[in-house]
Amino acid sequence: MSDPKTRNNVSVRGNLDSAQTIVFVHGFGTDQTAWRAVAEPFMRDFRIVLLDNVGAGHADPTAFVQHRYLNLTRYADDLIEVCQSLQLKNAIVVGHSAGAMIAVLAAKKAPDVFARLVLIGASPRYLNADGYFGGFEKADIDAVYASVALDFGAWAQSYGGTMIGRMASDQEHQTFVASIRALPSDRALTVLCSILQSDHRDAVKALKQPTLIVQTRLDLAVPQQVAEYLHANIANSELVVIDTEGHLPHITAAPAVISAMHPFLYNS
């Protein structure tokens, strides 16, 4: 196995003498730079660990072997290996979207490593089911796959605009679209399958750690009903709905995300 810190392009910043560490895990279409604005205010008091999921950013490109990353479990194992290589215990893990579910899976598997979680724009299942509203029917998800296969560039432009939302600046919009387009289309399709076909409701229900759920008032990828489901099914959780739109508030509304996180990180 390659060194996890090299494989995931790990950077350790902030207060290196702090007893408390925050690990940030990004979602689809971004890399660790997406956390720049949110991580900065916590640099003084916390050790900050940033990483690129395999297949994204500057992670080792040879590490992305398709059959290993057909679901989020391998990403969770990668996260655990990164934290163990840094000898972390009782860390706080902050995850966005797919990164949030990666954090949940890792925290369930290695509870000694992760003491608390912050989940931003998180969904354990995107597909609607009996008694559960995830926001998507099978035809919706099939249409995503077909669009990616037909014209990845056009799909990235459309998806990027929809996900970043109306609150984003032109620069934020363009940067996000460019980040998606930088992915090879076959890799993007594999990652999307690993996310959209997942069902991690059992993992969510098994979570024991204190958890903060951060949700925007309008997220076209994750309806508010999903955030309410998480809150109802994570025993020790709190839900904060921030007054903004879009699926990437850590990029487009960082001050609101920071305000939501601050009491959870400092008063717990």
Coordinates of N, CA and C in Angstrom, one line a residue, residues 85-256:
S85 N -2.4 7.1 9.9 CA -1.0 7.4 9.6 C -0.6 8.7 10.3
L86 N -1.5 9.5 10.7 CA -1.2 10.8 11.4 C -1.4 10.6 12.9
Q87 N -1.8 9.3 13.3 CA -2.0 8.9 14.7 C -3.0 9.8 15.4
L88 N -4.1 10.0 14.7 CA -5.2 10.8 15.2 C -6.1 10.0 16.1
K89 N -6.6 10.6 17.1 CA -7.6 10.0 18.0 C -8.6 11.1 18.3
N90 N -9.9 10.8 18.4 CA -11.0 11.7 18.8 C -11.0 13.0 17.9
A91 N -10.8 12.8 16.6 CA -10.8 13.9 15.7 C -12.2 14.3 15.4
I92 N -12.4 15.6 14.9 CA -13.6 16.0 14.4 C -13.5 15.9 12.9
V93 N -14.5 15.3 12.2 CA -14.5 15.2 10.8 C -15.7 16.0 10.2
V94 N -15.3 16.8 9.2 CA -16.3 17.6 8.5 C -16.4 17.2 7.1
G95 N -17.6 16.7 6.7 CA -17.7 16.2 5.3 C -18.8 16.9 4.6
H96 N -18.6 17.1 3.3 CA -19.6 17.7 2.4 C -20.1 16.6 1.4
S97 N -21.4 16.5 1.3 CA -22.1 15.7 0.3 C -21.6 14.2 0.4
A98 N -21.0 13.7 -0.7 CA -20.4 12.3 -0.6 C -19.4 12.2 0.5
G99 N -18.6 13.3 0.7 CA -17.6 13.4 1.8 C -18.3 13.2 3.2
A100 N -19.5 13.7 3.3 CA -20.2 13.5 4.6 C -20.5 12.0 4.8
M101 N -21.0 11.3 3.8 CA -21.2 9.9 3.9 C -20.0 9.1 4.1
I102 N -18.9 9.5 3.5 CA -17.6 8.9 3.7 C -17.2 9.0 5.2
A103 N -17.5 10.2 5.7 CA -17.2 10.4 7.1 C -18.0 9.6 8.0
V104 N -19.3 9.4 7.7 CA -20.2 8.5 8.5 C -19.7 7.1 8.5
L105 N -19.4 6.6 7.3 CA -18.9 5.2 7.2 C -17.6 5.0 8.0
A106 N -16.7 6.0 7.9 CA -15.4 5.9 8.6 C -15.6 6.0 10.1
A107 N -16.5 6.9 10.6 CA -16.8 7.0 12.0 C -17.4 5.8 12.6
K108 N -18.3 5.1 11.8 CA -18.9 3.9 12.3 C -17.8 2.8 12.4
K109 N -16.9 2.7 11.5 CA -15.9 1.6 11.4 C -14.8 1.9 12.4
A110 N -14.4 3.2 12.7 CA -13.3 3.5 13.5 C -13.7 4.6 14.5
P111 N -14.6 4.2 15.5 CA -15.1 5.2 16.4 C -14.1 5.9 17.3
D112 N -13.0 5.2 17.5 CA -11.9 5.8 18.4 C -11.2 6.9 17.7
V113 N -11.3 6.9 16.3 CA -10.6 8.0 15.6 C -11.4 9.2 15.5
F114 N -12.7 9.1 15.4 CA -13.6 10.2 15.1 C -14.5 10.5 16.3
A115 N -14.4 11.6 16.9 CA -15.2 11.9 18.1 C -16.5 12.6 17.8
R116 N -16.5 13.5 16.8 CA -17.7 14.3 16.4 C -17.7 14.4 14.9
L117 N -18.9 14.7 14.3 CA -19.0 14.9 12.9 C -19.8 16.1 12.6
V118 N -19.4 16.7 11.5 CA -20.2 17.8 10.9 C -20.5 17.4 9.4
L119 N -21.8 17.3 9.1 CA -22.3 16.8 7.8 C -23.0 18.0 7.1
I120 N -22.4 18.3 5.9 CA -22.9 19.4 5.2 C -23.5 18.9 3.8
G121 N -24.8 19.2 3.6 CA -25.4 18.7 2.3 C -25.3 17.2 2.2
A122 N -25.6 16.5 3.3 CA -25.5 15.0 3.3 C -26.7 14.3 3.0
S123 N -26.6 13.2 2.3 CA -27.7 12.3 2.0 C -27.2 10.9 2.0
P124 N -28.0 10.0 2.8 CA -27.6 8.6 2.9 C -28.1 7.8 1.7
R125 N -29.2 8.4 1.0 CA -29.7 7.7 -0.1 C -30.4 8.8 -1.0
Y126 N -30.1 8.8 -2.3 CA -30.7 9.8 -3.2 C -32.0 9.3 -3.8
L127 N -32.2 8.0 -3.9 CA -33.3 7.4 -4.6 C -34.5 7.3 -3.6
N128 N -35.6 7.7 -4.0 CA -36.9 7.5 -3.2 C -37.1 6.1 -2.9
A129 N -37.7 5.8 -1.8 CA -38.1 4.4 -1.4 C -39.3 4.5 -0.6
D130 N -40.0 3.4 -0.3 CA -41.1 3.3 0.5 C -40.8 4.0 1.9
G131 N -41.5 5.0 2.2 CA -41.3 5.7 3.5 C -40.1 6.6 3.6
Y132 N -39.5 6.8 2.5 CA -38.3 7.6 2.4 C -38.3 8.5 1.2
F133 N -38.0 9.8 1.4 CA -37.9 10.7 0.2 C -36.5 11.2 0.1
G134 N -35.8 10.7 -0.9 CA -34.4 11.1 -1.2 C -34.4 12.2 -2.3
G135 N -35.4 12.4 -3.0 CA -35.5 13.5 -4.0 C -35.4 13.0 -5.4
F136 N -35.0 11.7 -5.7 CA -34.8 11.3 -7.1 C -35.6 10.0 -7.3
E137 N -36.2 9.9 -8.5 CA -36.7 8.6 -9.0 C -35.6 7.9 -9.8
K138 N -35.8 6.6 -10.1 CA -34.8 5.9 -10.9 C -34.6 6.5 -12.2
A139 N -35.6 7.0 -12.8 CA -35.5 7.7 -14.1 C -34.7 8.9 -14.1
D140 N -34.7 9.7 -13.0 CA -33.9 10.9 -12.8 C -32.4 10.5 -12.8
I141 N -32.1 9.4 -12.1 CA -30.7 9.0 -12.0 C -30.2 8.4 -13.3
D142 N -31.0 7.6 -13.9 CA -30.7 7.1 -15.2 C -30.4 8.2 -16.2
A143 N -31.2 9.3 -16.1 CA -31.0 10.4 -17.0 C -29.6 11.1 -16.8
V144 N -29.2 11.1 -15.5 CA -27.8 11.7 -15.2 C -26.8 10.9 -15.9
Y145 N -26.8 9.6 -15.8 CA -25.8 8.7 -16.4 C -25.8 8.9 -17.9
A146 N -27.0 8.9 -18.5 CA -27.1 9.1 -20.0 C -26.5 10.4 -20.4
S147 N -26.8 11.5 -19.7 CA -26.2 12.8 -20.0 C -24.7 12.8 -19.9
V148 N -24.2 12.2 -18.9 CA -22.7 12.2 -18.7 C -22.1 11.4 -19.9
A149 N -22.7 10.3 -20.3 CA -22.2 9.5 -21.4 C -22.3 10.2 -22.7
L150 N -23.4 10.9 -22.9 CA -23.6 11.5 -24.2 C -22.7 12.7 -24.4
D151 N -22.6 13.6 -23.5 CA -21.8 14.9 -23.6 C -21.4 15.3 -22.3
F152 N -20.3 14.9 -21.8 CA -19.8 15.2 -20.4 C -19.6 16.7 -20.2
G153 N -19.1 17.4 -21.2 CA -18.8 18.8 -21.0 C -20.1 19.6 -20.8
A154 N -21.1 19.3 -21.6 CA -22.4 19.9 -21.5 C -23.1 19.6 -20.2
W155 N -23.0 18.3 -19.8 CA -23.6 17.9 -18.5 C -22.9 18.7 -17.4
A156 N -21.6 18.8 -17.4 CA -20.8 19.4 -16.3 C -21.2 20.9 -16.2
Q157 N -21.4 21.5 -17.3 CA -21.9 22.9 -17.3 C -23.2 23.1 -16.7
S158 N -24.2 22.2 -17.1 CA -25.5 22.3 -16.5 C -25.6 21.9 -15.0
Y159 N -24.9 20.8 -14.7 CA -24.9 20.3 -13.3 C -24.2 21.3 -12.4
G160 N -23.1 21.8 -12.9 CA -22.3 22.8 -12.0 C -23.1 24.0 -11.7
G161 N -23.9 24.5 -12.7 CA -24.7 25.7 -12.4 C -25.8 25.4 -11.4
T162 N -26.5 24.2 -11.6 CA -27.6 23.8 -10.7 C -27.1 23.6 -9.3
M163 N -26.0 22.9 -9.1 CA -25.5 22.6 -7.8 C -24.9 23.8 -7.0
I164 N -24.2 24.6 -7.7 CA -23.6 25.7 -7.0 C -24.6 26.8 -6.6
G165 N -25.7 26.8 -7.4 CA -26.8 27.7 -7.1 C -26.7 29.1 -7.4
R166 N -27.8 29.8 -7.2 CA -27.9 31.3 -7.6 C -27.1 32.2 -6.7
M167 N -26.7 31.7 -5.5 CA -26.0 32.6 -4.6 C -24.5 32.7 -5.0
A168 N -24.0 31.8 -5.9 CA -22.6 31.8 -6.2 C -22.2 33.0 -7.1
S169 N -21.0 33.4 -6.9 CA -20.4 34.4 -7.8 C -20.1 33.7 -9.2
D170 N -19.8 34.5 -10.2 CA -19.4 34.0 -11.5 C -18.1 33.2 -11.3
Q171 N -17.2 33.7 -10.5 CA -15.9 33.0 -10.3 C -16.1 31.6 -9.7
E172 N -17.0 31.6 -8.7 CA -17.2 30.3 -8.0 C -17.9 29.3 -8.9
H173 N -18.8 29.8 -9.7 CA -19.5 29.0 -10.7 C -18.5 28.4 -11.7
Q174 N -17.7 29.3 -12.3 CA -16.7 28.8 -13.3 C -15.7 27.9 -12.7
T175 N -15.3 28.1 -11.5 CA -14.3 27.3 -10.9 C -14.8 25.9 -10.6
F176 N -16.1 25.8 -10.2 CA -16.7 24.5 -9.9 C -16.9 23.7 -11.2
V177 N -17.4 24.4 -12.2 CA -17.6 23.7 -13.5 C -16.3 23.2 -14.1
A178 N -15.2 24.0 -14.0 CA -13.9 23.7 -14.5 C -13.4 22.5 -13.7
S179 N -13.6 22.4 -12.4 CA -13.2 21.3 -11.6 C -13.8 20.0 -12.0
I180 N -15.1 20.1 -12.3 CA -15.8 18.9 -12.8 C -15.3 18.4 -14.2
R181 N -15.1 19.4 -15.1 CA -14.7 19.1 -16.4 C -13.2 18.5 -16.4
A182 N -12.5 18.8 -15.4 CA -11.1 18.3 -15.3 C -11.1 16.8 -15.1
L183 N -12.2 16.2 -14.7 CA -12.3 14.8 -14.4 C -12.4 14.0 -15.8
P184 N -11.8 12.9 -15.9 CA -12.1 12.1 -17.1 C -13.5 11.6 -17.0
S185 N -14.3 11.6 -18.1 CA -15.7 11.3 -18.0 C -16.0 9.9 -17.4
D186 N -15.2 8.9 -17.7 CA -15.4 7.6 -17.2 C -15.2 7.6 -15.7
R187 N -14.3 8.3 -15.2 CA -14.1 8.4 -13.8 C -15.2 9.1 -13.1
A188 N -15.7 10.2 -13.7 CA -16.8 10.9 -13.2 C -18.0 10.0 -13.1
L189 N -18.2 9.2 -14.1 CA -19.4 8.3 -14.1 C -19.3 7.3 -13.0
T190 N -18.1 6.7 -12.8 CA -17.9 5.8 -11.7 C -18.2 6.4 -10.4
V191 N -17.7 7.6 -10.1 CA -17.9 8.3 -8.9 C -19.4 8.6 -8.7
L192 N -20.0 9.0 -9.7 CA -21.5 9.3 -9.6 C -22.2 8.1 -9.3
C193 N -21.9 7.0 -9.9 CA -22.6 5.7 -9.5 C -22.4 5.3 -8.1
S194 N -21.1 5.5 -7.6 CA -20.8 5.2 -6.2 C -21.6 6.0 -5.2
I195 N -22.0 7.2 -5.7 CA -22.8 8.1 -4.8 C -24.3 7.9 -5.0
L196 N -24.8 7.9 -6.2 CA -26.2 7.9 -6.5 C -26.9 6.5 -6.2
Q197 N -26.1 5.5 -6.3 CA -26.6 4.1 -6.1 C -26.5 3.7 -4.6
S198 N -26.0 4.6 -3.8 CA -25.7 4.2 -2.4 C -26.9 4.2 -1.5
D199 N -26.9 3.4 -0.5 CA -27.9 3.5 0.6 C -27.2 3.2 1.9
H200 N -27.0 4.3 2.6 CA -26.3 4.2 3.9 C -27.1 4.6 5.1
R201 N -28.4 4.3 5.0 CA -29.3 4.6 6.1 C -29.0 3.7 7.3
D202 N -28.6 2.5 7.1 CA -28.2 1.7 8.3 C -27.0 2.3 9.0
A203 N -26.0 2.8 8.3 CA -24.8 3.4 8.9 C -25.2 4.6 9.7
V204 N -26.1 5.4 9.1 CA -26.5 6.6 9.8 C -27.2 6.3 11.1
K205 N -28.1 5.3 11.1 CA -28.8 4.9 12.3 C -27.8 4.3 13.4
A206 N -26.7 3.8 13.0 CA -25.7 3.2 13.9 C -24.8 4.2 14.5
L207 N -24.8 5.4 14.0 CA -23.8 6.5 14.4 C -24.1 6.9 15.8
K208 N -23.0 6.9 16.6 CA -23.1 7.2 18.0 C -22.5 8.6 18.4
Q209 N -21.6 9.1 17.5 CA -20.9 10.3 17.9 C -21.9 11.6 17.7
P210 N -21.6 12.6 18.6 CA -22.4 13.8 18.4 C -22.2 14.4 16.9
T211 N -23.3 14.8 16.3 CA -23.2 15.1 14.9 C -24.0 16.4 14.7
L212 N -23.4 17.3 13.9 CA -24.1 18.5 13.5 C -24.4 18.4 12.0
I213 N -25.7 18.6 11.6 CA -26.2 18.5 10.3 C -26.4 19.9 9.8
V214 N -25.7 20.3 8.7 CA -25.9 21.7 8.2 C -26.6 21.5 6.8
Q215 N -27.7 22.2 6.6 CA -28.5 22.1 5.4 C -28.9 23.5 5.0
T216 N -28.8 23.8 3.6 CA -29.3 25.0 3.1 C -30.9 24.9 3.0
R217 N -31.5 26.1 2.9 CA -33.0 26.1 2.8 C -33.5 25.6 1.4
L218 N -32.6 25.6 0.4 CA -32.9 25.1 -0.9 C -31.7 24.4 -1.5
D219 N -31.7 23.1 -1.5 CA -30.7 22.3 -2.1 C -31.3 21.3 -3.1
L220 N -31.0 21.5 -4.4 CA -31.7 20.7 -5.4 C -31.1 19.3 -5.4
A221 N -30.0 19.0 -4.8 CA -29.5 17.6 -4.7 C -30.0 16.9 -3.4
V222 N -30.2 17.7 -2.3 CA -30.6 17.1 -1.1 C -31.7 17.9 -0.5
P223 N -32.9 17.4 -0.6 CA -34.1 18.1 0.0 C -34.0 18.2 1.5
Q224 N -34.7 19.2 2.0 CA -34.6 19.4 3.5 C -35.2 18.1 4.2
Q225 N -36.1 17.4 3.6 CA -36.6 16.2 4.2 C -35.5 15.2 4.5
V226 N -34.4 15.2 3.7 CA -33.3 14.3 4.0 C -32.6 14.7 5.2
A227 N -32.3 16.0 5.4 CA -31.7 16.5 6.6 C -32.5 16.2 7.8
E228 N -33.8 16.3 7.7 CA -34.7 16.0 8.8 C -34.6 14.5 9.1
Y229 N -34.5 13.7 8.1 CA -34.4 12.2 8.3 C -33.1 11.9 9.1
L230 N -32.0 12.6 8.7 CA -30.7 12.4 9.4 C -30.8 12.8 10.8
H231 N -31.5 13.9 11.1 CA -31.6 14.4 12.4 C -32.4 13.4 13.3
A232 N -33.5 12.9 12.7 CA -34.3 11.9 13.4 C -33.7 10.6 13.6
N233 N -32.7 10.2 12.8 CA -32.1 8.9 12.9 C -30.7 8.8 13.4
I234 N -30.1 10.0 13.7 CA -28.8 10.0 14.3 C -29.1 10.5 15.8
A235 N -28.8 9.6 16.7 CA -29.3 9.7 18.1 C -28.8 11.1 18.7
N236 N -27.6 11.4 18.5 CA -27.0 12.6 19.2 C -26.7 13.6 18.1
S237 N -27.8 14.2 17.6 CA -27.5 15.1 16.5 C -28.3 16.4 16.6
E238 N -27.8 17.4 16.0 CA -28.6 18.7 15.9 C -28.5 19.2 14.4
L239 N -29.6 19.8 14.0 CA -29.8 20.3 12.6 C -29.8 21.8 12.6
V240 N -29.0 22.4 11.7 CA -29.0 23.8 11.5 C -29.3 24.0 10.0
V241 N -30.4 24.7 9.7 CA -30.8 25.1 8.4 C -30.3 26.6 8.2
I242 N -29.4 26.7 7.3 CA -28.8 28.1 7.0 C -29.6 28.8 5.9
D243 N -29.7 30.1 6.0 CA -30.5 30.9 5.1 C -29.7 31.2 3.8
T244 N -29.5 30.2 3.0 CA -28.9 30.3 1.7 C -29.4 29.2 0.8
E245 N -29.0 29.2 -0.5 CA -29.4 28.2 -1.4 C -28.1 27.5 -2.0
G246 N -28.4 26.3 -2.6 CA -27.3 25.6 -3.3 C -26.8 24.5 -2.5
H247 N -26.0 23.6 -3.2 CA -25.5 22.4 -2.6 C -24.1 22.6 -2.0
L248 N -23.5 23.7 -2.2 CA -22.1 23.9 -1.8 C -21.9 25.2 -1.0
P249 N -22.6 25.2 0.2 CA -22.6 26.4 1.0 C -21.2 26.7 1.6
H250 N -20.4 25.7 1.7 CA -19.0 26.0 2.2 C -18.2 26.8 1.3
I251 N -18.6 26.8 0.0 CA -18.0 27.7 -1.0 C -18.7 29.0 -1.2
T252 N -20.1 28.9 -1.3 CA -20.8 30.1 -1.6 C -21.3 30.9 -0.4
A253 N -21.4 30.3 0.7 CA -21.9 31.0 1.9 C -21.0 30.6 3.2
A254 N -19.7 30.7 3.0 CA -18.8 30.2 4.1 C -19.1 30.9 5.5
P255 N -19.4 32.2 5.5 CA -19.7 32.7 6.9 C -20.9 32.1 7.6
A256 N -21.9 31.7 6.8 CA -23.1 31.0 7.4 C -22.7 29.6 7.9

